[in-house]
CSV table of C-alpha atoms in Angstrom, one decimal:
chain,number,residue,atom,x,y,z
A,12,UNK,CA,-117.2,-60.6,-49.6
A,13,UNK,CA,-118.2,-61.9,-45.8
A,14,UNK,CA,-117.5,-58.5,-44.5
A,15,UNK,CA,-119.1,-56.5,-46.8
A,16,UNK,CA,-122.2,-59.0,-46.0
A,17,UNK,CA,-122.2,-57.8,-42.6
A,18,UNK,CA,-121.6,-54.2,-43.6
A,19,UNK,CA,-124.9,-53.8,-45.5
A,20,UNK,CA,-126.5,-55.9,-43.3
A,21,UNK,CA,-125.7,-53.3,-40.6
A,22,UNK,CA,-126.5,-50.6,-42.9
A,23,UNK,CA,-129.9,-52.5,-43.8
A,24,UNK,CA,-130.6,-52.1,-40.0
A,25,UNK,CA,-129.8,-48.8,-39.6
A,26,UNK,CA,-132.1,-47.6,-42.4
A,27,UNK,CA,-134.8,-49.6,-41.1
A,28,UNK,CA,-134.2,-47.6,-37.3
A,29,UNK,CA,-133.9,-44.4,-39.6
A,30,UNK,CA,-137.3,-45.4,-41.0
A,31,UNK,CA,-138.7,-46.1,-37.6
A,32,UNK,CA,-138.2,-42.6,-36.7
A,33,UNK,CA,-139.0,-41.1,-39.6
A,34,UNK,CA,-142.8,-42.3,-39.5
A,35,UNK,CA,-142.9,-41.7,-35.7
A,36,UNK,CA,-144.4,-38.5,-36.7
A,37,UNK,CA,-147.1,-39.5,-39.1
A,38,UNK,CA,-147.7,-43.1,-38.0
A,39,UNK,CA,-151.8,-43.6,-37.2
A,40,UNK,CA,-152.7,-46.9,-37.7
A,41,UNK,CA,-155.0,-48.4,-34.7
A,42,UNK,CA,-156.2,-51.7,-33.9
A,43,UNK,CA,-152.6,-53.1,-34.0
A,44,UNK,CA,-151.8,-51.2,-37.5
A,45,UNK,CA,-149.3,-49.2,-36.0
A,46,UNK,CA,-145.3,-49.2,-37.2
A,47,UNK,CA,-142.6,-49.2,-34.6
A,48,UNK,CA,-142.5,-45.8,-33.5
A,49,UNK,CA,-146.1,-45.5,-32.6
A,50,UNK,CA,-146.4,-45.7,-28.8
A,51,UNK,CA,-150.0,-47.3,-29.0
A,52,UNK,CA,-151.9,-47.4,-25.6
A,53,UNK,CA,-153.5,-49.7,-23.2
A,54,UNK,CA,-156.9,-49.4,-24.6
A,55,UNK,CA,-160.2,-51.0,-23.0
A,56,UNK,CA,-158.8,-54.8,-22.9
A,57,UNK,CA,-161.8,-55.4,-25.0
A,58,UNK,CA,-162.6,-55.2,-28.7
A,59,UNK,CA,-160.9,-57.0,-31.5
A,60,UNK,CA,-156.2,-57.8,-31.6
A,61,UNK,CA,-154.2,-59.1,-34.1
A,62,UNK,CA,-152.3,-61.8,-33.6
A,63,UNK,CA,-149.0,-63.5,-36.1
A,64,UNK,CA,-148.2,-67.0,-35.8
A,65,UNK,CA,-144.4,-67.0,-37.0
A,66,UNK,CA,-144.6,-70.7,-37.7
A,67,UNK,CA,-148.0,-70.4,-39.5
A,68,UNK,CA,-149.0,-73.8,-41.0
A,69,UNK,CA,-147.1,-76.1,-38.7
A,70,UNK,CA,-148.7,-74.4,-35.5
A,71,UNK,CA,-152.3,-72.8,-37.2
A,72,UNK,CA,-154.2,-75.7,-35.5
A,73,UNK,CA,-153.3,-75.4,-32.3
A,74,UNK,CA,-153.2,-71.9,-32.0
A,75,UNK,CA,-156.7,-72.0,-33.4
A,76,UNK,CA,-157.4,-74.3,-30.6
A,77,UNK,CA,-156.0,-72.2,-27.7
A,78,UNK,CA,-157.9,-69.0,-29.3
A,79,UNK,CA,-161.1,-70.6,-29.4
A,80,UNK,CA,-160.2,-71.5,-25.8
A,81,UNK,CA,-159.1,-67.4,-25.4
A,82,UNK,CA,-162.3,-66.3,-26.6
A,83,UNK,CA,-164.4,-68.5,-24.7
A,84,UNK,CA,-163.1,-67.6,-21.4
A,85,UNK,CA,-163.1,-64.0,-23.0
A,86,UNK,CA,-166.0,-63.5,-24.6
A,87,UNK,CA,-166.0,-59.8,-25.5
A,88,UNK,CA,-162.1,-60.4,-26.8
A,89,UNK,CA,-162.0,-61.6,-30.5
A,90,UNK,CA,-158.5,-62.6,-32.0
A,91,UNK,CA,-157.7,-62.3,-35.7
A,92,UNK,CA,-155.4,-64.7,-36.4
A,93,UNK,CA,-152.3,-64.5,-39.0
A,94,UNK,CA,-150.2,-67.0,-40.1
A,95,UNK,CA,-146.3,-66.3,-40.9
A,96,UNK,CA,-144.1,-69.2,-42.6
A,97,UNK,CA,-141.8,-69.3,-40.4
A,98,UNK,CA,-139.4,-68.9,-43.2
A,99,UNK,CA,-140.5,-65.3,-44.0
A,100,UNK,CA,-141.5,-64.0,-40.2
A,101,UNK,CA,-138.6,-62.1,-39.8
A,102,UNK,CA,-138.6,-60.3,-43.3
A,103,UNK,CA,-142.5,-59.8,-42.8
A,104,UNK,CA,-142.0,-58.3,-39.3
A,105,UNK,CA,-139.4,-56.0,-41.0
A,106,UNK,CA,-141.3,-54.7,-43.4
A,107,UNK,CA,-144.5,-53.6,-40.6
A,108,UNK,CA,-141.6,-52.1,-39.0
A,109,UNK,CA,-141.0,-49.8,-41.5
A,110,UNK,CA,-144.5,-49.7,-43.7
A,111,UNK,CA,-146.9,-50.0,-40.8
A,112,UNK,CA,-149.4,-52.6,-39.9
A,113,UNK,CA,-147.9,-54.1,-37.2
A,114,UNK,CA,-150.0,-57.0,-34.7
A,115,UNK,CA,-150.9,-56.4,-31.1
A,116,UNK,CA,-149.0,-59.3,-30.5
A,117,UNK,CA,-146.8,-61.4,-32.4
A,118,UNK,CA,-144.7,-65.2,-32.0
A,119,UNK,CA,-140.5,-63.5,-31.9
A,120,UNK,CA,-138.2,-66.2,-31.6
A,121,UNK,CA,-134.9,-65.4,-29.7
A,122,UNK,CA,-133.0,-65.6,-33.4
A,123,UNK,CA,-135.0,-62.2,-34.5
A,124,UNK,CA,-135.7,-60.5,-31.2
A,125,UNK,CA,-133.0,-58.5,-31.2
A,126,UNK,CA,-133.4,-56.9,-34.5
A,127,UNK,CA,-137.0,-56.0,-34.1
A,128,UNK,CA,-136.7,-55.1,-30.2
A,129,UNK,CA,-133.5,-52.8,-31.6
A,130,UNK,CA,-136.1,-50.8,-34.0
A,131,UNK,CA,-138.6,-49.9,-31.6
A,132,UNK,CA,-140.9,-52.2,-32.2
A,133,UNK,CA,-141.5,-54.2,-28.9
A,134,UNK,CA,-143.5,-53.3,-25.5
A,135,UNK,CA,-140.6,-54.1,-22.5
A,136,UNK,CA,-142.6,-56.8,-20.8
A,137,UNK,CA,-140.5,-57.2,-17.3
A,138,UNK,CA,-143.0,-54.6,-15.7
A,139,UNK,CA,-146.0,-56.4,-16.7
A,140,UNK,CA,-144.8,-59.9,-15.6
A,141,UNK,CA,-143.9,-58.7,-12.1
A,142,UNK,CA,-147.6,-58.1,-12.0
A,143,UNK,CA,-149.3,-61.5,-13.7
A,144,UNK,CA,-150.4,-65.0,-12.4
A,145,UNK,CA,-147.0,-66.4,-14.3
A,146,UNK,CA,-144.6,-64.5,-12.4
A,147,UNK,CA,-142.8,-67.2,-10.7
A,148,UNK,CA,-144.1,-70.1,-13.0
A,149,UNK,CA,-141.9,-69.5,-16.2
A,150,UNK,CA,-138.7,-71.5,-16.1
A,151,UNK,CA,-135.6,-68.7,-15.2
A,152,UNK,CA,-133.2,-70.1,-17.4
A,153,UNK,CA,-135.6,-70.1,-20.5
A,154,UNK,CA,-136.6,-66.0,-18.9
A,155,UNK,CA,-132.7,-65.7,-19.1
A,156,UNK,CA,-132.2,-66.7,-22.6
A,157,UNK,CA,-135.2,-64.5,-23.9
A,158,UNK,CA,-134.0,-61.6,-22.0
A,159,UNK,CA,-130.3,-62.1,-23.7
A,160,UNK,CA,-131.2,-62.4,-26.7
A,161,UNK,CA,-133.2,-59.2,-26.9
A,162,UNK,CA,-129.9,-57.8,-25.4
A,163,UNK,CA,-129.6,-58.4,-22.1
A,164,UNK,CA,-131.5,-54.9,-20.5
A,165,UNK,CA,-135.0,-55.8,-21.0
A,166,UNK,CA,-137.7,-58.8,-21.8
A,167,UNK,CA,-139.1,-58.3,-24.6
A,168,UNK,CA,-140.3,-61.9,-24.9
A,169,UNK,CA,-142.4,-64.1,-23.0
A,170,UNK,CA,-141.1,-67.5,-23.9
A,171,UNK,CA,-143.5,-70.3,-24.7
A,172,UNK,CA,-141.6,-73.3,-25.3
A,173,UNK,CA,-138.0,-74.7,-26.5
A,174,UNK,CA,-136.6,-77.3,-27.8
A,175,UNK,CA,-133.0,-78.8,-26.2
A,176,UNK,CA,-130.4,-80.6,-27.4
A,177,UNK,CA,-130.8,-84.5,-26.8
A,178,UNK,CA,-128.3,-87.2,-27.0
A,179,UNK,CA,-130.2,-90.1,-28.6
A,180,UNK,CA,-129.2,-93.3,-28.2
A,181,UNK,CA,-129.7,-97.1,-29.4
A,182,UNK,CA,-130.8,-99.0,-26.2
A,183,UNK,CA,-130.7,-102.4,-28.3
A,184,UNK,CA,-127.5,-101.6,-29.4
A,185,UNK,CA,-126.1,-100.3,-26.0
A,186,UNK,CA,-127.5,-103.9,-24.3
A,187,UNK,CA,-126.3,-105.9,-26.4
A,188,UNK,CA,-122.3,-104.0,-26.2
A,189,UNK,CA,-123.0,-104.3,-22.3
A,190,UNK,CA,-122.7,-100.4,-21.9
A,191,UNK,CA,-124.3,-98.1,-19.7
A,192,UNK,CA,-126.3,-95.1,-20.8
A,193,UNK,CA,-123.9,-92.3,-22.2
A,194,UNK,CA,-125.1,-89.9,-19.6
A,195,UNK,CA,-121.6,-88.2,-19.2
A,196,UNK,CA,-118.7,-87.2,-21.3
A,197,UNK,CA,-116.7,-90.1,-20.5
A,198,UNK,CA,-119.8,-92.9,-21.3
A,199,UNK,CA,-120.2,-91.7,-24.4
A,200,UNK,CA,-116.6,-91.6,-26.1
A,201,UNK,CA,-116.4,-94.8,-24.6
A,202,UNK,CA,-119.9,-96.1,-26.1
A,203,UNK,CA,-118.6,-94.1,-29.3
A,204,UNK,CA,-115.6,-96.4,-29.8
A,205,UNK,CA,-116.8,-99.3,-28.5
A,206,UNK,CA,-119.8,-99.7,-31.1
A,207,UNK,CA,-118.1,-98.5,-34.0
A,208,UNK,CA,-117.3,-101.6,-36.5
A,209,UNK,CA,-116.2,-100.3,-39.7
A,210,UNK,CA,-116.2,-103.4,-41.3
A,211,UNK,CA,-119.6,-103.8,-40.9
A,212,UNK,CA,-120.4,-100.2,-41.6
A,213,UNK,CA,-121.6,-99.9,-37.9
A,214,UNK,CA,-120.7,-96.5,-36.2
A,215,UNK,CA,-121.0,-95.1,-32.6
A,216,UNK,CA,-122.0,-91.9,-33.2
A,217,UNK,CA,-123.1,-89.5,-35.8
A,218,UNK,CA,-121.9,-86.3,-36.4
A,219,UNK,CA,-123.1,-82.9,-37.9
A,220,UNK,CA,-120.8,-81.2,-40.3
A,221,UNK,CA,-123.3,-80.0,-42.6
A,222,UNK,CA,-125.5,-77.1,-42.4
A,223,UNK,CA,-126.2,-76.4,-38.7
A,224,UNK,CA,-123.0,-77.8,-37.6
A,225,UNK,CA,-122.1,-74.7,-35.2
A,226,UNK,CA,-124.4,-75.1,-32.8
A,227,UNK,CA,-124.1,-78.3,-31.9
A,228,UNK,CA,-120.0,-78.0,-32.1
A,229,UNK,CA,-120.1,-75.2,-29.5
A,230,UNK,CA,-122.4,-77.4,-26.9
A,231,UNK,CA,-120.2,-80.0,-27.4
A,232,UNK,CA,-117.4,-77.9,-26.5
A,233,UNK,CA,-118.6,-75.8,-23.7
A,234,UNK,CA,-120.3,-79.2,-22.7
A,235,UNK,CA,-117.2,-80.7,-21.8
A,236,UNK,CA,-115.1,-77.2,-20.6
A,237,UNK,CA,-116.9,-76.7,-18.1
A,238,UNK,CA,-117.0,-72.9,-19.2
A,239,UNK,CA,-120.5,-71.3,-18.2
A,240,UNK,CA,-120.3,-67.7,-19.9
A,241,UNK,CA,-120.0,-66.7,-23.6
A,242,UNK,CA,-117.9,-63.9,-22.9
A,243,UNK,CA,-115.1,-62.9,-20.5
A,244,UNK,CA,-115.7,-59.1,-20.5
A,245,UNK,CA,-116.1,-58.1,-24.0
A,246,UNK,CA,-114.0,-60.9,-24.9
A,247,UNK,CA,-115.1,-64.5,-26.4
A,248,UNK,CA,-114.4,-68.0,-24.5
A,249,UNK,CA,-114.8,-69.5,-27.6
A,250,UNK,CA,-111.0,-70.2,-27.8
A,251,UNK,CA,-110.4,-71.1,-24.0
A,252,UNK,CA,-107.5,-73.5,-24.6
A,253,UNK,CA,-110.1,-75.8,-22.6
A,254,UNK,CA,-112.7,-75.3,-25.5
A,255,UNK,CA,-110.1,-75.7,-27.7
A,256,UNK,CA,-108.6,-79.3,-26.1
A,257,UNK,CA,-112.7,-80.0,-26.0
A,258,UNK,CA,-113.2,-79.6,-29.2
A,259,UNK,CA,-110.5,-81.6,-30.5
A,260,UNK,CA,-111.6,-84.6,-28.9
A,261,UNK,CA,-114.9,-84.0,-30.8
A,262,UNK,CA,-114.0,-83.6,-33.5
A,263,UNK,CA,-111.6,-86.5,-33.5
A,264,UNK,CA,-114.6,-89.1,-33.2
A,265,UNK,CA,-114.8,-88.5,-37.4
A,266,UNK,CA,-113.9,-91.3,-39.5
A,267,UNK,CA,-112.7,-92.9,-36.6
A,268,UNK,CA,-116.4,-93.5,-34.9
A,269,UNK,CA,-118.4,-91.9,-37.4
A,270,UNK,CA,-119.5,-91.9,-41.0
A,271,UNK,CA,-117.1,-90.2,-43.0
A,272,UNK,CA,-120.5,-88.8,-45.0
A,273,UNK,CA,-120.9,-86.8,-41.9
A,274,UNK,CA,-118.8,-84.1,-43.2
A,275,UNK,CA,-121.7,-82.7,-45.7
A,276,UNK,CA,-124.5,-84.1,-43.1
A,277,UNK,CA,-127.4,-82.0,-41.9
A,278,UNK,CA,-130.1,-82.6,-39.8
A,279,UNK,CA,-132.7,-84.1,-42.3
A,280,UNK,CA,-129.9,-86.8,-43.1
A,281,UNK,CA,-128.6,-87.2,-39.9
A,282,UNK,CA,-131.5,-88.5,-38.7
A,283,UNK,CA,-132.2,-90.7,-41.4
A,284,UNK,CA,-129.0,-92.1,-41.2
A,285,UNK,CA,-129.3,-93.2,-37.7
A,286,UNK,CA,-133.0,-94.4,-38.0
A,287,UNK,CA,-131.5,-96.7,-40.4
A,288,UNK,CA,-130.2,-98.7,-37.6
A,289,UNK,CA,-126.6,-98.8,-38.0
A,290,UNK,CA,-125.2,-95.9,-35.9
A,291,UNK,CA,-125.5,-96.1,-31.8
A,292,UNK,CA,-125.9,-92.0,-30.8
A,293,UNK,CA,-127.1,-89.0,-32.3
A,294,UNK,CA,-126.7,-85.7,-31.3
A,295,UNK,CA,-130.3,-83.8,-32.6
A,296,UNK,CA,-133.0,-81.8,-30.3
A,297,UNK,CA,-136.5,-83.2,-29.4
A,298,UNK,CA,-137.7,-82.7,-32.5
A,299,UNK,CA,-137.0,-85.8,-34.4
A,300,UNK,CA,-138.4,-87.7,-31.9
A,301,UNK,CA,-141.4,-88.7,-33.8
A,302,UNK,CA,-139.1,-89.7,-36.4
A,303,UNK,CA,-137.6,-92.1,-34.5
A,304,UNK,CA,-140.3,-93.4,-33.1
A,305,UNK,CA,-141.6,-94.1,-36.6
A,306,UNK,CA,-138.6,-95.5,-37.9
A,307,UNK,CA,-137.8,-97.7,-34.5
A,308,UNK,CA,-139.9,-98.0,-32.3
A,309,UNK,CA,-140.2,-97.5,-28.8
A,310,UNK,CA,-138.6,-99.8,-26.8
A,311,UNK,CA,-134.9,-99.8,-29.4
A,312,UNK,CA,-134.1,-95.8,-29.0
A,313,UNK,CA,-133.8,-93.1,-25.6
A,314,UNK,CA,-132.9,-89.7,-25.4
A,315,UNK,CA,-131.3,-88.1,-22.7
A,316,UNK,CA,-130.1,-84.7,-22.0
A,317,UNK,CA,-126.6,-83.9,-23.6
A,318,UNK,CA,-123.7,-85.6,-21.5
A,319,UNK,CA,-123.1,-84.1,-18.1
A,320,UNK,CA,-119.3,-84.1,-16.6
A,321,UNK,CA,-118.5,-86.8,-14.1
A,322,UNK,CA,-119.8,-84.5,-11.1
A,323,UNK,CA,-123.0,-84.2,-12.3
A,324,UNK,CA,-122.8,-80.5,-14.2
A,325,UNK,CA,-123.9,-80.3,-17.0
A,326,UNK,CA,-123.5,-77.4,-19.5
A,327,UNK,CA,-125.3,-76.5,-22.2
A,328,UNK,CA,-126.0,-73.6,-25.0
A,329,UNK,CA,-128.5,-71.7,-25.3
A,330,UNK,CA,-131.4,-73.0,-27.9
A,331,UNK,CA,-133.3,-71.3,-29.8
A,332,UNK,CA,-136.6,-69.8,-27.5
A,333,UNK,CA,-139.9,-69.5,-29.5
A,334,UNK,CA,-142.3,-67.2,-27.3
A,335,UNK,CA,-144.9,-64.2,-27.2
A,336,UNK,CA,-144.3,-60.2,-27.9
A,337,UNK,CA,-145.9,-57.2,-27.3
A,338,UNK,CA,-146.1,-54.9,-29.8
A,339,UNK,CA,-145.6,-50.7,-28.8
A,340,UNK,CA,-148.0,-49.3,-31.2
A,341,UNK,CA,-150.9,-51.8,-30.2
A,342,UNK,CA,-154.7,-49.9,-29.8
A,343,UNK,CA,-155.1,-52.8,-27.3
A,344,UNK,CA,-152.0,-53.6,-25.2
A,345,UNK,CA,-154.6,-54.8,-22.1
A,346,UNK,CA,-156.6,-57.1,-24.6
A,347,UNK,CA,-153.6,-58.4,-25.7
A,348,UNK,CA,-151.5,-59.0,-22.6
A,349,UNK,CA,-154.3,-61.0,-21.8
A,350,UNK,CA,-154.1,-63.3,-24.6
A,351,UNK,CA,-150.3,-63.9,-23.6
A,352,UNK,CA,-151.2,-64.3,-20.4
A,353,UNK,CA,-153.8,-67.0,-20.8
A,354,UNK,CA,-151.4,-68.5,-24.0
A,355,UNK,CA,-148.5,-69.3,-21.3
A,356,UNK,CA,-150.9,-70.5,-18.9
A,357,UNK,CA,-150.6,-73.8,-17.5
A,358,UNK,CA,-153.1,-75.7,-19.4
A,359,UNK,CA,-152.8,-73.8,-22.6
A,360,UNK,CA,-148.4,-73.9,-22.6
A,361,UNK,CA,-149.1,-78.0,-21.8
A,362,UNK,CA,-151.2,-78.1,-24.9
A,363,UNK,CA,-149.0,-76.0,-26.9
A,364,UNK,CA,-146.2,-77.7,-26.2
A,365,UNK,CA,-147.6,-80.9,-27.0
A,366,UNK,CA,-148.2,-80.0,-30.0
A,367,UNK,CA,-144.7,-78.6,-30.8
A,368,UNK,CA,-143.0,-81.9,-28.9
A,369,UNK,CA,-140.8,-79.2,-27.0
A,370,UNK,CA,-140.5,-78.0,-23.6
A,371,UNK,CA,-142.8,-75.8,-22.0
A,372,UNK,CA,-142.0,-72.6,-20.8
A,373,UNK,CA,-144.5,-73.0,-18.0
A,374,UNK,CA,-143.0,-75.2,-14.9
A,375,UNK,CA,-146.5,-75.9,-13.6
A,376,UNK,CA,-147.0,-78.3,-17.1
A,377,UNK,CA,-143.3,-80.5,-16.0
A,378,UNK,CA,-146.1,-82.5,-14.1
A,379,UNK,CA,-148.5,-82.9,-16.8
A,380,UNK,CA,-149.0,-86.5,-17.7
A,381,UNK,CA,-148.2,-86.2,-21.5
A,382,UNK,CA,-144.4,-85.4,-20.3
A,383,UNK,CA,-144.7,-88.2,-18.1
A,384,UNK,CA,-145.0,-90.2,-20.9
A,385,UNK,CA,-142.4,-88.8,-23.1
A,386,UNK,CA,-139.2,-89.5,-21.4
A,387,UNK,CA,-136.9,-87.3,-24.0
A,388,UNK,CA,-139.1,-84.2,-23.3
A,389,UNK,CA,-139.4,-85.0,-19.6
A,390,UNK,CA,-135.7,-85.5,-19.5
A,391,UNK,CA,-134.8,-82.3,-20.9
A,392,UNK,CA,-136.9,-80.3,-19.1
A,393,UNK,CA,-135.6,-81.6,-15.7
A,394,UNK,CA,-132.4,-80.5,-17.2
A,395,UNK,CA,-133.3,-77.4,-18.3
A,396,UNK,CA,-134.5,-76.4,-15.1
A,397,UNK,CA,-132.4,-78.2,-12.8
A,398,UNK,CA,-130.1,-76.7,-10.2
A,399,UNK,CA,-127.1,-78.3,-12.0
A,400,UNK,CA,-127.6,-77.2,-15.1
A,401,UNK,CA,-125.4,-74.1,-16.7
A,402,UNK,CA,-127.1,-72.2,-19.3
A,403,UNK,CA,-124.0,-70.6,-22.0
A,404,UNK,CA,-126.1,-67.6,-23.3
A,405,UNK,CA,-125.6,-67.7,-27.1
A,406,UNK,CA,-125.3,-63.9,-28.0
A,407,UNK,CA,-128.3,-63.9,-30.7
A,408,UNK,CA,-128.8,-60.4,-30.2
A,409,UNK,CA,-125.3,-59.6,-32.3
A,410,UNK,CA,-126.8,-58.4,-35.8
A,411,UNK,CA,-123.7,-60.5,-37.2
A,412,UNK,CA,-124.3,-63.9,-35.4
A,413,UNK,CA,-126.4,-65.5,-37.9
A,414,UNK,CA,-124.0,-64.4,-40.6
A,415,UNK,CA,-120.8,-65.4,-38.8
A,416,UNK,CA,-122.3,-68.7,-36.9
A,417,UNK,CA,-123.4,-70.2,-40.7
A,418,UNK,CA,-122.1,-68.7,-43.4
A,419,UNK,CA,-118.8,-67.8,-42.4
A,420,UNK,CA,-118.0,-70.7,-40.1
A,421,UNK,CA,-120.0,-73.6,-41.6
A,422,UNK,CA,-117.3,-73.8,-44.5
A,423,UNK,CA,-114.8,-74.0,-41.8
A,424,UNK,CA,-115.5,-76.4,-39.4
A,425,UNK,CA,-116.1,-78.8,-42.6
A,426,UNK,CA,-112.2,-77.6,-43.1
A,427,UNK,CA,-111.5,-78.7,-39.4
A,428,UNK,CA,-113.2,-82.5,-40.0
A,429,UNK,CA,-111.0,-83.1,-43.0
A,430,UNK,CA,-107.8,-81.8,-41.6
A,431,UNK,CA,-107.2,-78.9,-43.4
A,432,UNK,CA,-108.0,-76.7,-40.8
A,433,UNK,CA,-106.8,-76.9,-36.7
A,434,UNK,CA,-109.5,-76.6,-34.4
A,435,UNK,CA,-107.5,-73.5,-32.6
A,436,UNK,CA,-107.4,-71.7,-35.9
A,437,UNK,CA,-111.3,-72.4,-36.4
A,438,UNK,CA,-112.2,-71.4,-33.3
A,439,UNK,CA,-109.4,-68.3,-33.1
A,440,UNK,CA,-111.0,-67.1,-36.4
A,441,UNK,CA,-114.4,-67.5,-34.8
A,442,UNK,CA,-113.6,-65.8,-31.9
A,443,UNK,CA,-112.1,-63.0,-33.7
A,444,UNK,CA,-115.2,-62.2,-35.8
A,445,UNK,CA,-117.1,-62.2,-32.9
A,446,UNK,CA,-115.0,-59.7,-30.5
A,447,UNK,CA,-115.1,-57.5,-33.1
A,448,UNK,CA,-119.5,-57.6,-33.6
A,449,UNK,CA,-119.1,-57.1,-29.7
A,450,UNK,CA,-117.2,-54.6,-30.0
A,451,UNK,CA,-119.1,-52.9,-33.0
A,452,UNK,CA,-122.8,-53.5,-31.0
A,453,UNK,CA,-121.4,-51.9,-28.0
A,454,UNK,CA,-120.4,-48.7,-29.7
A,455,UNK,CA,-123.6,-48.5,-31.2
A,456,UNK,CA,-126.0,-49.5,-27.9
């Protein structure tokens, strides 16, 4: 059943690339109307551009905000804009593709990129930033990730903002236990065990075994290896016997230093849980920090990057990167470049970001004083962009990762908490499927 899941999903891609070329011919559309195989031009950089918001409702105000700001700076540039649940961008995106009526420029998170970049549909961007005020101000690692995840040859993606994965901890908790602040591997199984009181229903840690549980399995794993690339050739790392013996110890902390409710635990209940006061860490990104902050208040909770080794390395996944495309068949590529431009600006990334309670994109805004104040989000993003930090590129551009990441290994790792599974199965299984979508993309790139 799972591989015939990937078959038509491949085959749903390859109709929609058929389809791209099919209209090439006939495709007219103007004003950012266009479908993927229109080539569009550079028009006056004036007039009227389209813009979609893939994360329309949680982000219409403040993109109404920097638009206003847009237009007011540029006064003969007016922006329609178009909000996108997020839940329904990529399907909606899809459908342009192949229909027509494409934007001039669009929000592509590094989960979709790949599959719209793969049909066409996206203006190659590295020319164009070699040329613009932000050349030199957009954090490299976060300019990495995007340019992976559209498959490695070209930016397609001017990233805005991320989130990272945090470590959060108790502080009253920690104090009162005597411990220092889990900032490395070691600190925090020894905090883990250390705080855990099953008797009392007190735990050390929480973690994720529910939906979402790969992600933060892998950092954990590659957190401790050491490893710093996905792939060894065309061959996963994901089963590095030192991934493996990380893993294990990971995974050991169940039951023994952590709810055993964990196992069927996502994020909405993982943070609830440990808002409720009884657990010391949490592994979750910056955005339930308002949630905690809610539930505990400010001086009871921190949240530091995700444990470095005992040198000071640290090694994390790629997250997800929300940013800015380009669309090809654009009537206004120059108009709308501009809006990009100004969007990832200093001032208007700060406010963005802000907003979003993630990390922005722009290194200029790391000084801003609203990060100054929010220690988790100034935290990361020293992390993010520091020099000892190790970025493990995620391969979202595989057509197969979503489907082998969640629905094929989420069952599985469950499995690997309640022993009915070894980790070096899981993770030989996992690396297995994913040699062969490497193997399977590179034949067809």
């Amino acid at each position: 059943m799972k591989s015939s899941i990937r078959t038509s999903r491949r085959a749903a891609l390859a109709v929609a690339v058929g389809s791209v070329l099919a209209l090439t011919a006939t495709a007219c559309g103007d004003d950012g109307s266009g479908s993927a195989g229109d080539k569009g031009n550079e028009g006056s950089g004036k007039g009227e551009i389209t813009f979609w918001d893939n994360n329309g409702g949680v982000r219409t105000d403040i993109w109404k905000q920097i638009i206003a700001d847009f237009e007011k700076k540029n006064p003969d540039i007016k922006v329609n804009y178009v909000g996108i649940p997020a839940a329904s961008a990529q399907s909606k995106y899809d459908t342009a593709i192949q229909g027509g009526g494409l934007p001039d420029v669009g929000g592509v998170g590094t989960a979709m990129l790949a599959e719209v970049a793969v049909q066409g549909a996206l203006e190659p961007l590295d020319g164009r930033l070699a040329k613009s005020p932000l050349k030199g101000r957009l954090s490299q690692n976060l300019l990495d990730s995007s340019k992976a995840a559209g498959g490695g040859d070209q930016l397609y993606q001017i990233p805005t903002s991320s989130n990272n994965g945090t470590l959060w901890y108790r502080t009253d908790l920690f104090e009162k236990a005597g411990l220092d602040a889990p900032t490395t591997w070691d600190t925090f199984y020894a905090a883990a065990d250390k705080l855990t009181d099953k008797g009392r229903n007190e735990f050390g840690f929480t973690i994720r075994g529910g939906e979402g549980s790969i992600a933060p399995a892998l950092d954990a794993a590659y957190g401790q290896s050491g490893i710093t690339s996905f792939w060894n050739g065309d061959r996963t790392t994901v089963n590095d016997p030192k991934n493996i013996a990380a893993l294990e110890k990971y995974v050991a902390l169940y039951k023994k230093d952590t709810p055993s409710a964990d196992v069927n635990n996502d994020f909405t209940k993982m943070v609830a849980q440990w808002d409720s006061g009884t657990i010391g860490m949490l592994s979750h990104n910056l955005g339930s920090y308002q949630d905690h902050l809610k539930a505990l208040g400010a001086r009871k909770f921190r949240g530091l990057p995700n444990p470095a080794q005992a040198d000071g390395t640290r090694v994390q996944i790629s997250n997800p990167v929300d940013g800015l495309s380009l669309f090809k068949s654009g009537k206004n590529k120059a108009a709308a470049w501009k809006f990009i431009e100004f969007a990832v600006s200093r001032a208007e990334n700060s406010k963005f970001n802000e907003s979003a309670g993630q990390i922005p994109a722009n290194t200029d805004a790391a000084g801003d004083e609203w990060i100054q104040k929010a220690e988790p989000t100034k935290l990361a993003a020293a992390a993010l962009n520091g020099d000892g930090t190790k970025i493990v590129q995620l391969p979202y551009y595989l057509p197969d990762w979503n489907t082998i990441s969640k629905a094929d290994n989420e069952p599985n790792f469950q499995k690997v908490l309640l022993g009915k599974m070894s980790v070096r199965d899981f993770l030989d299984l996992l690396a297995d499927q994913l040699n062969k979508a490497q193997a399977d993309w590179k034949a067809n790139h």
